[in-house]
PDB file of C-alpha atoms in Angstrom:
ATOM      1  CA  MET A1248     -19.607  37.516 -96.203  1.00 58.00           C
ATOM      2  CA  ASP A1249     -17.980  35.102 -93.694  1.00 73.00           C
ATOM      3  CA  SER A1250     -14.851  34.627 -95.690  1.00 82.00           C
ATOM      4  CA  GLY A1251     -14.430  38.473 -95.834  1.00 85.00           C
ATOM      5  CA  LEU A1252     -14.836  38.637 -92.071  1.00 87.00           C
ATOM      6  CA  VAL A1253     -12.215  35.909 -91.410  1.00 86.00           C
ATOM      7  CA  PHE A1254      -9.834  37.707 -93.736  1.00 86.00           C
ATOM      8  CA  GLN A1255     -10.425  40.986 -91.859  1.00 88.00           C
ATOM      9  CA  LEU A1256      -9.858  39.163 -88.555  1.00 88.00           C
ATOM     10  CA  ALA A1257      -6.789  37.527 -89.927  1.00 89.00           C
ATOM     11  CA  PHE A1258      -5.491  40.912 -91.069  1.00 89.00           C
ATOM     12  CA  ILE A1259      -6.410  42.956 -88.017  1.00 92.00           C
ATOM     13  CA  ILE A1260      -5.300  40.530 -85.163  1.00 92.00           C
ATOM     14  CA  PRO A1261      -1.589  40.518 -86.024  1.00 92.00           C
ATOM     15  CA  ILE A1262      -1.717  44.304 -86.278  1.00 94.00           C
ATOM     16  CA  PHE A1263      -3.160  44.458 -82.608  1.00 94.00           C
ATOM     17  CA  TYR A1264      -0.374  42.036 -81.493  1.00 95.00           C
ATOM     18  CA  LEU A1265       2.258  44.063 -83.116  1.00 96.00           C
ATOM     19  CA  LEU A1266       0.975  47.331 -81.621  1.00 97.00           C
ATOM     20  CA  ALA A1267       0.636  45.658 -78.163  1.00 98.00           C
ATOM     21  CA  GLY A1268       4.193  44.338 -78.332  1.00 98.00           C
ATOM     22  CA  LEU A1269       5.492  47.850 -79.536  1.00 98.00           C
ATOM     23  CA  VAL A1270       3.777  49.519 -76.569  1.00 98.00           C
ATOM     24  CA  LEU A1271       5.151  46.920 -74.108  1.00 98.00           C
ATOM     25  CA  PHE A1272       8.686  47.348 -75.574  1.00 98.00           C
ATOM     26  CA  VAL A1273       8.535  51.083 -75.341  1.00 98.00           C
ATOM     27  CA  LEU A1274       7.203  50.964 -71.782  1.00 98.00           C
ATOM     28  CA  THR A1275       9.949  48.530 -70.579  1.00 98.00           C
ATOM     29  CA  VAL A1276      12.690  50.536 -72.292  1.00 98.00           C
ATOM     30  CA  ARG A1277      11.472  53.706 -70.718  1.00 98.00           C
ATOM     31  CA  VAL A1278      11.268  52.068 -67.181  1.00 97.00           C
ATOM     32  CA  LEU A1279      14.734  50.646 -67.617  1.00 97.00           C
ATOM     33  CA  LEU A1280      16.141  54.079 -68.741  1.00 96.00           C
ATOM     34  CA  VAL A1281      14.456  55.736 -65.771  1.00 95.00           C
ATOM     35  CA  LEU A1282      15.836  52.945 -63.400  1.00 94.00           C
ATOM     36  CA  HIS A1283      19.361  53.267 -64.910  1.00 94.00           C
ATOM     37  CA  THR A1284      19.498  57.026 -64.589  1.00 93.00           C
ATOM     38  CA  TYR A1285      18.047  56.915 -61.005  1.00 90.00           C
ATOM     39  CA  LEU A1286      20.621  54.273 -59.991  1.00 90.00           C
ATOM     40  CA  THR A1287      23.500  56.051 -61.682  1.00 90.00           C
ATOM     41  CA  LEU A1288      22.507  59.332 -59.907  1.00 88.00           C
ATOM     42  CA  LYS A1289      22.189  57.468 -56.669  1.00 85.00           C
ATOM     43  CA  VAL A1290      25.665  56.008 -57.114  1.00 82.00           C
ATOM     44  CA  LYS A1291      27.220  59.253 -58.054  1.00 82.00           C
ATOM     45  CA  GLN A1292      25.790  60.997 -55.022  1.00 80.00           C
ATOM     46  CA  GLU A1293      26.986  58.226 -52.663  1.00 75.00           C
ATOM     47  CA  ARG A1294      30.497  58.437 -54.158  1.00 77.00           C
ATOM     48  CA  MET A1295      30.595  62.158 -54.251  1.00 70.00           C
ATOM     49  CA  PRO A1296      28.355  63.577 -51.423  1.00 62.00           C
ATOM     50  CA  LEU A1297      27.083  66.994 -51.995  1.00 60.00           C
ATOM     51  CA  PRO A1298      29.119  69.621 -49.886  1.00 60.00           C
ATOM     52  CA  SER A1299      27.197  70.378 -46.707  1.00 60.00           C
ATOM     53  CA  SER A1300      29.288  73.545 -46.186  1.00 56.00           C
ATOM     54  CA  LEU A1301      26.919  75.479 -48.369  1.00 54.00           C
ATOM     55  CA  ASP A1302      24.067  75.077 -45.810  1.00 52.00           C
ATOM     56  CA  GLU A1303      26.072  76.499 -42.994  1.00 47.00           C
TER      57      GLU A1303
END
């Protein structure tokens, strides 16, 4: 019984590590994409300011 439990743990723990790594990787990629798009939009707005003549 003990050897079966050890084999189960040895099989399950790497899967947990892989899932945790995948989740962290996806989260970091999404955060980087959001930051990248936010910064590029900010730079575009600074370079080409919105025409204020529409408000008047």
